[in-house]
Amino acid sequence: MSTRHRRLPIMCLRRIAVTALVTTTLTIGGAAPAMAYAPVNIVHTENVQAGPYGVTVGFSVWPIRAMQSLDFTFMPDGGIAGKSGTLIITGPGVQPDERSTPLVRHPRKPDAWGLDVQAFNAPGTYSFEFVINGPQGQGRGTLSDVTILNQPGPPLPLSWTIGLLPFIALVVFITVAWRRTKPGREPLTV
Amino acid sequence: MDIPVARVPSGRVRDRTPHVDAAIAGPAGAYAVLLGAAISTVGISWDVEWHKDVGPDTFFTLPHLVLYSGSALAGIASLAMVLLSTSMQRAGRPVSPWMGGTPVRVFGGIFTAPLGYLVSGIGAASFLIYGLLDLVWHSIYGFDAVLSTPSHVALFLSISITMIGTVIVFAGAREQRWGRIGVVLAIPILMLFAPIPVNALNNFTLPVNPVVVGIVLFSPLLLLIGAGVLQRAGAAVAIAVTLGTLQAALWWFSPWAAKVYATSVGLPLRDGLIPSPPRLPGGAPMFLIVAAVAVEVLFWLSRTRGLDARKMMLLAGVLTGLIVGLTLPVQQSLTDPTSPLSSTDVVILGLLGMPLGALAGFLAARFTVMLHALAPVRKEL
């Protein structure tokens, strides 16, 4: 092969390298300014009476579907100042260690209690029980019969098959390398 | 375009095509890929702490960008090394195994890819492709901050593949000093990261946390592979010390970075945070150094008394699995004030540690032979 013919593929390879570098730099560089956090956009509310305290429960997605994460807000009448409480969730997709949690401020809506990007893995009927302590003593109330519909999107087995392709590729690679090198028969020194 | 050539006094034609010195490009490419793997590890540890301590997520958070830039760097470096090897091969210059392991012909010989860079590059490309799938997933399901979704597991598997490629790259260069140092750095990085994809199994109700099982399997496996590849006294201890150093650095950095980033974007820390160790470094076995000393003794016996290396590897695996299994609950109770020492956990993990360690020893012996085959050590004349 002449040097002229050899040079052309090398130039081509360099172009590929430069294109990859520029594309990646622009992708990452261009992404940097987009770091604002979306506000909590409540699209549906329900009211619960927890003893003397009225609580407005807000949902950022309605109706709720299994595995789909959403923001919940819990706003007692008169605000959260001077109040504390516990949220007890029951339903088919709630793990025992996740049932009871203290009511804490929502990270993106700090004037209300809430749950951020919370998803429930199984469809069914859920309830949200509130135990609130405040200036008027303790109050307890439950939002019952919250229906969570079936998951959106493609069937989970399909998603997992696609997601596990790198693992399958790794197993195939190791199997091929194993068959070629026959490591069980070769001597080993450490 | 003509290629400039020069006629040397002997009459041979010398190619004046500018070419990169392989002695510089070899370590430069390898450490660039390693740096990418390290950046990915920092990014995931930071991201986990961000979700735990602060919360909000978009696709373009700073920890995500760090995570992605790690794979981008590893991918670009891998591609550059494949192109360099291809150009060397086309120029008739030999591609040494320490340039990333055995050269492999790809796409019918269009490319000559050193095996290590081929693996690390495929991992990086897979990561970027699955990043798009992750965007699709989040557009359907929202920004769930959990590790065990298909798209997240695919991303973690892709990074793990890049890290495996990094180990292959440095194993191929184990005759070089920079190659041996690279093995000591690459193995602990993979040791930190490898249990993360096991989160996929958290979708099942299992009697034992699968990630802990992953730690008990992968720690002895990788410790033995690293020590076996290097074939030197002190290698296992060096790997354990490096893991401890990385663990300490991430233990400090990850929660600190989450807080600083939260402050810089005006977000508060979550209310009611319970003090707990940072997740990623908190799971690394901090008593691995004890097992490393045991491995050193067993490998020394193999070298000096001629004991069967495979049996020593198997025994070392059982011992390491047992030590890691027994000490993980102790570590948990020492570092997490909300987690008292459970004798049941100690017994279960100790019992699990032995068969998992035996499996690790069995596999490590074979993987070590495979990695040795990448670049056979030259016999002294």
Coordinates of C-alpha atoms in Angstrom, one line a residue:
Chain A
M1 CA 0.0 0.0 0.0
S2 CA 1.4 3.4 -0.9
T3 CA 1.8 6.1 1.8
R4 CA -0.8 8.2 -0.1
H5 CA -3.5 5.5 0.3
R6 CA -2.4 5.0 3.9
R7 CA -2.8 8.6 4.7
L8 CA -6.4 8.9 3.7
P9 CA -7.8 6.5 6.3
I10 CA -5.7 8.1 9.0
M11 CA -7.1 11.5 8.1
C12 CA -10.6 9.9 8.3
L13 CA -9.8 8.5 11.7
R14 CA -8.7 11.9 13.0
R15 CA -11.9 13.4 11.7
I16 CA -13.9 10.8 13.7
A17 CA -11.9 11.6 16.8
V18 CA -12.4 15.4 16.5
T19 CA -16.1 15.0 15.7
A20 CA -16.6 12.8 18.8
L21 CA -14.7 15.3 21.0
V22 CA -16.6 18.3 19.8
T23 CA -20.0 16.6 20.0
T24 CA -19.4 15.5 23.6
T25 CA -18.1 18.9 24.7
L26 CA -21.1 20.7 23.2
T27 CA -23.5 18.3 24.7
I28 CA -22.1 18.6 28.2
G29 CA -21.3 22.3 27.9
G30 CA -24.7 23.2 26.5
A31 CA -26.4 21.3 29.3
A32 CA -24.7 23.3 32.1
P33 CA -27.1 26.3 32.2
A34 CA -30.2 24.1 32.4
M35 CA -30.1 23.5 36.1
A36 CA -33.3 25.2 37.4
Y37 CA -35.7 23.0 39.3
A38 CA -39.3 22.7 38.2
P39 CA -41.8 24.2 40.6
V40 CA -44.3 21.8 42.3
N41 CA -47.4 22.0 40.0
I42 CA -50.4 20.8 41.9
V43 CA -53.2 19.6 39.5
H44 CA -55.5 17.9 42.0
T45 CA -56.4 18.4 45.7
E46 CA -58.3 16.5 48.4
N47 CA -59.3 17.7 51.8
V48 CA -58.9 15.8 55.0
Q49 CA -60.0 16.7 58.5
A50 CA -57.4 15.6 61.1
G51 CA -59.1 16.5 64.4
P52 CA -59.1 20.2 64.6
Y53 CA -56.8 20.6 61.6
G54 CA -58.0 20.8 58.0
V55 CA -55.4 19.5 55.6
T56 CA -55.2 20.1 51.9
V57 CA -53.5 17.2 50.1
G58 CA -52.1 18.2 46.7
F59 CA -51.0 15.9 43.9
S60 CA -48.8 16.9 40.9
V61 CA -50.2 14.1 38.7
W62 CA -53.8 12.9 38.6
P63 CA -54.9 10.2 38.2
I64 CA -52.0 8.4 39.8
R65 CA -50.4 5.4 38.1
A66 CA -48.2 2.7 39.6
M67 CA -44.4 3.4 39.3
Q68 CA -45.1 7.0 38.1
S69 CA -43.4 9.4 40.5
L70 CA -45.2 12.6 41.6
D71 CA -45.1 15.3 44.2
F72 CA -47.5 15.3 47.2
T73 CA -48.1 18.4 49.3
F74 CA -49.8 18.4 52.7
M75 CA -50.9 21.9 53.8
P76 CA -52.6 22.2 57.1
D77 CA -54.9 25.2 57.5
G78 CA -52.9 28.2 58.8
G79 CA -49.6 26.7 57.5
I80 CA -47.0 24.3 59.0
A81 CA -45.4 26.7 61.5
G82 CA -45.7 25.4 65.0
K83 CA -47.0 22.0 63.9
S84 CA -45.5 18.6 63.4
G85 CA -46.9 15.2 62.5
T86 CA -46.6 11.8 61.0
L87 CA -47.8 10.4 57.7
I88 CA -48.9 6.7 57.7
I89 CA -49.4 5.2 54.2
T90 CA -51.1 1.9 53.6
G91 CA -51.4 0.1 50.3
P92 CA -50.2 -2.8 48.2
G93 CA -46.9 -1.1 47.1
V94 CA -45.8 0.2 50.5
Q95 CA -42.9 -1.6 52.1
P96 CA -43.2 -2.1 55.9
D97 CA -40.2 0.2 56.6
E98 CA -41.8 3.0 54.4
R99 CA -45.2 3.0 56.1
S100 CA -44.7 5.7 58.7
T101 CA -42.7 8.8 58.0
P102 CA -42.5 12.2 59.8
L103 CA -44.2 15.0 58.0
V104 CA -41.3 17.1 56.5
R105 CA -41.1 20.1 54.3
H106 CA -41.3 19.5 50.5
P107 CA -37.8 20.2 49.1
R108 CA -39.2 22.4 46.3
K109 CA -42.1 23.9 48.2
P110 CA -40.8 24.5 51.7
D111 CA -44.0 26.2 52.9
A112 CA -45.8 22.9 52.9
W113 CA -45.1 19.4 54.0
G114 CA -44.7 16.9 51.2
L115 CA -43.2 13.9 49.4
D116 CA -41.0 14.6 46.4
V117 CA -40.8 12.3 43.4
Q118 CA -42.6 9.6 45.2
A119 CA -43.8 6.5 43.3
F120 CA -45.8 3.5 44.4
N121 CA -44.8 0.3 42.7
A122 CA -48.1 -1.6 42.7
P123 CA -51.6 -0.5 41.6
G124 CA -54.5 -0.7 44.1
T125 CA -56.2 1.3 46.8
Y126 CA -54.1 3.4 49.2
S127 CA -54.8 5.5 52.2
F128 CA -52.9 8.4 53.8
E129 CA -53.3 8.9 57.5
F130 CA -52.2 12.1 59.2
V131 CA -51.3 12.5 62.9
I132 CA -50.8 16.2 63.5
N133 CA -49.6 17.9 66.7
G134 CA -50.2 21.6 67.0
P135 CA -51.4 24.4 69.2
Q136 CA -54.8 22.7 69.4
G137 CA -53.5 19.4 70.5
Q138 CA -53.3 16.2 68.4
G139 CA -55.5 15.4 65.5
R140 CA -55.9 12.4 63.4
G141 CA -57.5 11.9 60.0
T142 CA -57.3 9.7 56.9
L143 CA -57.6 10.2 53.2
S144 CA -59.0 6.8 52.1
D145 CA -59.6 5.1 48.8
V146 CA -56.9 6.8 46.7
T147 CA -56.8 4.6 43.6
I148 CA -53.5 4.0 41.9
L149 CA -54.0 2.7 38.4
N150 CA -51.8 0.3 36.4
Q151 CA -48.3 1.4 35.4
P152 CA -47.9 3.4 32.2
G153 CA -45.4 2.6 29.5
P154 CA -44.2 -0.7 27.9
P155 CA -44.5 -3.9 29.9
L156 CA -41.9 -4.3 32.6
P157 CA -40.4 -7.5 31.1
L158 CA -39.6 -5.6 27.9
S159 CA -38.0 -2.7 29.8
W160 CA -35.9 -5.1 31.9
T161 CA -34.8 -7.1 28.8
I162 CA -33.6 -3.9 27.2
G163 CA -32.0 -2.8 30.5
L164 CA -30.1 -6.0 31.0
L165 CA -28.6 -6.2 27.5
P166 CA -25.2 -4.9 28.8
F167 CA -25.2 -7.7 31.4
I168 CA -26.0 -10.3 28.7
A169 CA -23.2 -8.8 26.5
L170 CA -20.8 -9.1 29.4
V171 CA -21.7 -12.7 30.0
V172 CA -21.3 -13.5 26.3
F173 CA -17.9 -11.7 26.3
I174 CA -16.6 -13.6 29.3
T175 CA -17.9 -16.9 27.9
V176 CA -16.1 -16.3 24.5
A177 CA -12.9 -15.3 26.3
W178 CA -13.2 -18.3 28.6
R179 CA -13.6 -20.7 25.7
R180 CA -10.7 -19.3 23.8
T181 CA -8.2 -19.1 26.7
K182 CA -9.4 -22.3 28.6
P183 CA -8.2 -20.8 31.9
G184 CA -8.9 -23.9 33.9
R185 CA -6.2 -25.8 32.0
E186 CA -3.5 -23.2 32.0
P187 CA -0.9 -23.0 34.8
L188 CA -1.4 -20.2 37.4
T189 CA 1.2 -18.4 39.3
V190 CA 0.6 -15.8 41.9
Chain B
M1 CA -1.8 15.0 -1.1
D2 CA 1.7 13.6 -1.0
I3 CA 3.3 12.3 2.1
P4 CA 6.6 13.9 2.9
V5 CA 9.3 11.3 2.9
A6 CA 13.0 11.5 3.5
R7 CA 15.8 9.3 2.1
V8 CA 18.1 8.2 4.8
P9 CA 21.8 7.6 4.0
S10 CA 21.3 3.9 3.9
G11 CA 18.9 4.4 1.0
R12 CA 15.8 3.3 3.0
V13 CA 12.7 5.5 2.9
R14 CA 11.7 7.0 6.2
D15 CA 8.1 7.8 6.9
R16 CA 7.8 11.4 8.1
T17 CA 4.2 11.1 8.9
P18 CA 3.9 12.6 12.4
H19 CA 3.1 9.8 14.8
V20 CA 2.5 9.7 18.5
D21 CA 5.2 8.1 20.7
A22 CA 3.6 4.9 22.0
A23 CA 5.6 5.1 25.2
I24 CA 3.7 8.3 26.0
A25 CA 0.3 7.4 24.4
G26 CA 0.1 4.1 26.2
P27 CA 0.0 5.4 29.8
A28 CA -1.7 8.7 28.7
G29 CA -4.6 6.7 27.2
A30 CA -4.8 4.3 30.1
Y31 CA -4.9 6.9 32.8
A32 CA -7.4 9.0 30.8
V33 CA -9.8 6.0 30.8
L34 CA -9.0 5.5 34.5
L35 CA -9.7 9.1 35.3
G36 CA -13.1 8.8 33.5
A37 CA -13.9 5.7 35.6
A38 CA -12.9 7.6 38.8
I39 CA -15.0 10.6 37.8
S40 CA -18.0 8.3 37.3
T41 CA -17.5 6.9 40.8
V42 CA -17.4 10.4 42.3
G43 CA -20.5 11.4 40.3
I44 CA -22.6 8.5 41.4
S45 CA -21.6 8.8 45.1
W46 CA -22.4 12.6 45.0
D47 CA -25.7 11.9 43.2
V48 CA -26.8 9.4 45.8
E49 CA -26.0 11.8 48.6
W50 CA -27.8 14.6 46.8
H51 CA -31.0 12.6 46.6
K52 CA -30.7 11.4 50.2
D53 CA -29.8 14.8 51.7
V54 CA -31.5 17.3 49.4
G55 CA -33.8 15.7 46.9
P56 CA -34.8 17.5 43.7
D57 CA -33.8 16.0 40.4
T58 CA -33.6 17.0 36.8
F59 CA -31.6 15.3 34.1
F60 CA -29.0 18.0 34.3
T61 CA -28.0 18.2 37.9
L62 CA -24.3 18.8 38.5
P63 CA -23.8 15.2 39.9
H64 CA -25.4 13.8 36.8
L65 CA -23.1 15.9 34.6
V66 CA -20.1 14.7 36.5
L67 CA -21.4 11.1 36.1
Y68 CA -21.8 11.6 32.3
S69 CA -18.5 13.4 31.8
G70 CA -16.7 10.4 33.4
S71 CA -18.1 8.1 30.8
A72 CA -17.6 10.7 28.0
L73 CA -13.9 11.0 28.9
A74 CA -13.4 7.3 29.1
G75 CA -15.2 6.9 25.8
I76 CA -13.2 9.5 24.0
A77 CA -9.9 8.2 25.4
S78 CA -10.9 4.6 24.4
L79 CA -11.8 5.8 20.9
A80 CA -8.5 7.7 20.6
M81 CA -6.5 4.7 21.6
V82 CA -8.4 2.5 19.1
L83 CA -7.7 5.0 16.3
L84 CA -4.0 5.3 17.4
S85 CA -3.7 1.5 17.4
T86 CA -5.4 1.3 14.0
S87 CA -3.1 3.9 12.5
M88 CA 0.0 2.2 14.0
Q89 CA -1.1 -1.1 12.6
R90 CA -1.7 0.4 9.1
A91 CA 1.7 2.1 9.3
G92 CA 3.2 -1.3 9.8
R93 CA 4.3 -0.5 13.4
P94 CA 3.7 -3.2 16.0
V95 CA 0.9 -2.6 18.5
S96 CA 2.3 -3.8 21.8
P97 CA 0.0 -5.6 24.3
W98 CA 0.8 -3.0 26.9
M99 CA -1.1 -0.6 24.7
G100 CA -4.4 -1.9 26.1
G101 CA -4.1 -5.7 25.8
T102 CA -4.3 -8.1 22.8
P103 CA -5.2 -6.1 19.6
V104 CA -8.5 -7.3 18.1
R105 CA -9.6 -6.8 14.5
V106 CA -13.0 -5.0 14.5
F107 CA -15.4 -4.6 11.5
G108 CA -13.5 -6.9 9.3
G109 CA -10.1 -5.3 10.1
I110 CA -11.2 -1.7 9.5
F111 CA -10.1 -1.0 13.1
T112 CA -7.5 -2.6 15.3
A113 CA -8.8 -2.3 18.8
P114 CA -6.8 -3.3 21.9
L115 CA -9.1 -5.5 23.9
G116 CA -9.1 -3.3 27.0
Y117 CA -10.0 -0.2 25.1
L118 CA -12.6 -2.1 23.0
V119 CA -14.4 -3.1 26.2
S120 CA -14.1 0.3 27.9
G121 CA -15.2 2.1 24.8
I122 CA -18.2 -0.2 24.3
G123 CA -19.1 0.4 28.0
A124 CA -18.9 4.2 27.5
A125 CA -20.9 4.1 24.2
S126 CA -23.5 1.9 25.9
F127 CA -23.7 4.4 28.8
L128 CA -24.5 7.3 26.4
I129 CA -27.1 5.3 24.5
Y130 CA -28.8 4.2 27.8
G131 CA -28.7 7.8 28.9
L132 CA -31.2 8.5 26.1
L133 CA -33.3 5.5 27.3
D134 CA -33.1 7.0 30.8
L135 CA -34.6 10.2 29.4
V136 CA -37.4 8.2 27.8
W137 CA -38.0 6.4 31.1
H138 CA -38.2 9.6 33.1
S139 CA -40.5 11.1 30.6
I140 CA -42.9 8.2 31.2
Y141 CA -42.4 7.6 34.9
G142 CA -41.1 11.0 36.2
F143 CA -37.9 11.6 38.0
D144 CA -37.8 8.7 40.4
A145 CA -34.7 8.8 42.5
V146 CA -34.3 5.1 42.8
L147 CA -31.5 2.9 41.6
S148 CA -33.4 -0.2 40.7
T149 CA -35.1 0.9 37.4
P150 CA -34.1 -0.8 34.1
S151 CA -32.6 2.3 32.7
H152 CA -30.5 3.1 35.8
V153 CA -29.3 -0.5 36.1
A154 CA -28.3 -0.4 32.4
L155 CA -26.3 2.8 33.1
F156 CA -24.6 1.2 36.0
L157 CA -23.8 -2.0 34.0
S158 CA -22.4 0.2 31.3
I159 CA -20.1 2.0 33.7
S160 CA -19.0 -1.3 35.2
I161 CA -18.1 -2.6 31.7
T162 CA -16.0 0.5 31.2
M163 CA -14.2 -0.2 34.5
I164 CA -13.7 -3.8 33.5
G165 CA -12.0 -2.5 30.3
T166 CA -9.8 -0.3 32.5
V167 CA -8.6 -3.3 34.5
I168 CA -7.9 -5.2 31.2
V169 CA -5.9 -2.2 29.9
F170 CA -3.7 -2.0 33.0
A171 CA -3.4 -5.8 33.3
G172 CA -2.0 -5.8 29.7
A173 CA 0.7 -3.3 30.9
R174 CA 1.6 -5.1 34.1
E175 CA 5.2 -5.3 32.9
Q176 CA 5.3 -1.5 33.1
R177 CA 5.5 0.3 36.4
W178 CA 2.6 2.6 35.3
G179 CA 0.6 -0.5 34.5
R180 CA 1.1 -2.0 37.9
I181 CA 0.1 1.3 39.6
G182 CA -2.9 1.4 37.3
V183 CA -4.1 -2.1 38.5
V184 CA -3.8 -1.0 42.1
L185 CA -6.0 2.0 41.3
A186 CA -8.5 0.4 38.9
I187 CA -9.4 -2.6 41.0
P188 CA -10.6 -0.6 44.0
I189 CA -12.7 1.7 41.8
L190 CA -14.4 -1.3 40.3
M191 CA -14.7 -2.8 43.8
L192 CA -16.6 0.3 44.9
F193 CA -18.9 0.4 41.8
A194 CA -19.6 -3.3 41.0
P195 CA -22.2 -3.9 43.7
I196 CA -24.4 -1.0 42.4
P197 CA -26.0 -2.8 39.5
V198 CA -27.0 -5.6 41.9
N199 CA -29.7 -3.1 43.0
A200 CA -31.8 -4.6 40.2
L201 CA -32.5 -7.5 42.6
N202 CA -34.0 -5.1 45.1
N203 CA -37.2 -5.5 43.0
F204 CA -37.6 -8.9 44.6
T205 CA -38.3 -9.6 48.3
L206 CA -35.2 -11.5 49.4
P207 CA -34.1 -12.6 52.9
V208 CA -30.7 -10.8 52.5
N209 CA -30.0 -7.4 50.9
P210 CA -28.7 -8.3 47.4
V211 CA -26.3 -5.4 47.3
V212 CA -24.6 -6.7 50.5
V213 CA -24.3 -10.1 48.8
G214 CA -22.7 -8.3 45.9
I215 CA -20.2 -6.7 48.1
V216 CA -19.3 -10.0 49.8
L217 CA -18.8 -11.6 46.3
F218 CA -17.1 -8.8 44.4
S219 CA -14.6 -7.7 47.1
P220 CA -12.7 -11.0 47.3
L221 CA -13.1 -11.6 43.6
L222 CA -11.4 -8.3 42.7
L223 CA -8.9 -8.4 45.5
L224 CA -7.7 -11.8 44.3
I225 CA -7.7 -10.8 40.6
G226 CA -5.6 -7.7 41.4
A227 CA -3.1 -9.5 43.5
G228 CA -3.0 -12.5 41.1
V229 CA -2.4 -10.2 38.1
L230 CA 0.4 -8.3 39.7
Q231 CA 2.1 -11.5 41.1
R232 CA 4.0 -9.4 43.7
A233 CA 4.3 -9.3 47.4
G234 CA 2.3 -6.4 48.8
A235 CA -0.1 -6.2 45.9
A236 CA -3.2 -7.2 48.0
V237 CA -2.3 -4.8 50.8
A238 CA -1.7 -2.0 48.3
I239 CA -5.2 -2.6 46.8
A240 CA -6.9 -2.7 50.2
V241 CA -5.1 0.5 51.2
T242 CA -6.1 2.2 48.0
L243 CA -9.7 1.1 48.6
G244 CA -9.6 2.5 52.1
T245 CA -8.2 5.8 50.8
L246 CA -10.9 6.1 48.1
Q247 CA -13.5 5.2 50.7
A248 CA -12.3 7.9 53.1
A249 CA -12.1 10.5 50.3
L250 CA -15.7 9.8 49.1
W251 CA -16.9 9.6 52.7
W252 CA -15.9 13.2 53.2
F253 CA -16.6 14.5 49.7
S254 CA -20.0 13.2 48.9
P255 CA -22.1 14.7 51.7
W256 CA -20.0 17.9 51.6
A257 CA -20.5 18.3 47.9
A258 CA -24.3 17.7 48.2
K259 CA -24.5 20.4 50.9
V260 CA -22.4 22.9 49.0
Y261 CA -24.3 22.4 45.8
A262 CA -27.6 22.7 47.6
T263 CA -26.5 26.0 49.1
S264 CA -25.3 27.3 45.7
V265 CA -28.7 26.7 44.1
G266 CA -30.6 27.9 47.1
L267 CA -32.2 24.6 48.2
P268 CA -32.5 23.5 51.9
L269 CA -31.4 20.1 53.2
R270 CA -34.2 17.7 53.8
D271 CA -36.0 18.1 57.2
G272 CA -35.5 15.3 59.7
L273 CA -32.3 13.9 58.2
I274 CA -31.0 11.1 60.3
P275 CA -27.2 10.9 60.5
S276 CA -26.0 8.0 58.5
P277 CA -22.9 7.0 56.6
P278 CA -22.7 8.1 52.9
R279 CA -24.2 5.2 50.9
L280 CA -21.5 4.3 48.3
P281 CA -18.4 4.6 50.5
G282 CA -20.4 3.3 53.5
G283 CA -20.8 0.0 51.7
A284 CA -17.1 -0.6 50.9
P285 CA -15.6 -3.2 53.2
M286 CA -13.3 -1.1 55.5
F287 CA -11.8 -4.3 57.1
L288 CA -10.6 -5.6 53.7
I289 CA -7.1 -4.9 54.8
V290 CA -7.4 -7.8 57.3
A291 CA -8.3 -10.1 54.4
A292 CA -5.5 -8.6 52.3
V293 CA -2.9 -9.6 54.9
A294 CA -4.3 -13.2 54.8
V295 CA -4.1 -13.2 51.0
E296 CA -0.5 -12.0 51.2
V297 CA 0.4 -14.9 53.5
L298 CA -1.3 -17.5 51.4
F299 CA 0.3 -16.2 48.1
W300 CA 3.7 -16.0 49.8
L301 CA 3.3 -19.7 50.8
S302 CA 2.4 -20.5 47.2
R303 CA 5.5 -18.6 45.9
T304 CA 8.0 -19.9 48.4
R305 CA 6.8 -23.4 49.2
G306 CA 5.5 -24.2 45.7
L307 CA 1.9 -24.8 47.0
D308 CA -0.8 -25.1 44.3
A309 CA -1.7 -21.5 43.4
R310 CA -5.3 -22.5 42.5
K311 CA -5.9 -24.1 45.9
M312 CA -4.3 -21.0 47.6
M313 CA -6.6 -18.8 45.5
L314 CA -9.7 -20.8 46.5
L315 CA -8.6 -20.8 50.2
A316 CA -7.9 -17.0 50.0
G317 CA -11.4 -16.5 48.5
V318 CA -13.1 -18.4 51.3
L319 CA -11.1 -16.5 53.9
T320 CA -11.7 -13.1 52.3
G321 CA -15.4 -13.8 51.9
L322 CA -15.7 -14.9 55.5
I323 CA -13.8 -11.8 56.8
V324 CA -15.8 -9.4 54.6
G325 CA -19.1 -11.1 55.6
L326 CA -18.4 -11.1 59.3
T327 CA -17.1 -7.5 59.4
L328 CA -19.7 -5.8 57.2
P329 CA -22.4 -5.8 60.0
V330 CA -19.7 -4.7 62.5
Q331 CA -18.8 -1.8 60.2
Q332 CA -22.4 -0.9 59.8
S333 CA -23.0 -0.7 63.6
L334 CA -19.7 1.3 64.1
T335 CA -20.6 3.9 61.4
D336 CA -24.4 4.1 61.6
P337 CA -25.8 5.2 65.0
T338 CA -29.3 3.9 64.0
S339 CA -28.0 0.4 63.2
P340 CA -27.1 -1.7 66.3
L341 CA -25.0 -4.7 65.8
S342 CA -27.1 -7.7 65.0
S343 CA -25.7 -11.1 65.8
T344 CA -28.1 -12.7 63.3
D345 CA -26.6 -10.5 60.5
V346 CA -23.1 -11.5 61.5
V347 CA -23.9 -15.2 61.4
I348 CA -25.9 -15.0 58.1
L349 CA -23.3 -13.0 56.3
G350 CA -20.4 -15.0 57.8
L351 CA -22.1 -18.2 56.5
L352 CA -22.9 -16.6 53.1
G353 CA -19.3 -15.3 52.9
M354 CA -17.7 -18.7 52.7
P355 CA -19.5 -20.1 49.6
L356 CA -19.4 -16.7 47.9
G357 CA -15.7 -16.4 48.7
A358 CA -15.1 -19.9 47.3
L359 CA -16.9 -18.9 44.1
A360 CA -14.8 -15.7 44.0
G361 CA -11.6 -17.7 44.5
F362 CA -12.6 -20.1 41.7
L363 CA -13.4 -17.3 39.3
A364 CA -10.4 -15.2 40.3
A365 CA -8.0 -18.0 39.4
R366 CA -9.5 -18.3 36.0
F367 CA -9.9 -14.5 35.3
T368 CA -6.2 -14.1 36.4
V369 CA -5.1 -16.6 33.8
M370 CA -7.2 -14.8 31.2
L371 CA -5.7 -11.5 32.1
H372 CA -2.2 -12.9 32.1
A373 CA -2.8 -14.2 28.6
L374 CA -3.3 -10.6 27.4
A375 CA 0.4 -9.9 27.6
P376 CA 2.6 -12.8 28.6
V377 CA 5.6 -11.7 30.6
R378 CA 8.9 -11.8 28.7
K379 CA 11.2 -14.5 30.0
E380 CA 14.6 -13.1 31.2
L381 CA 17.4 -14.3 28.9

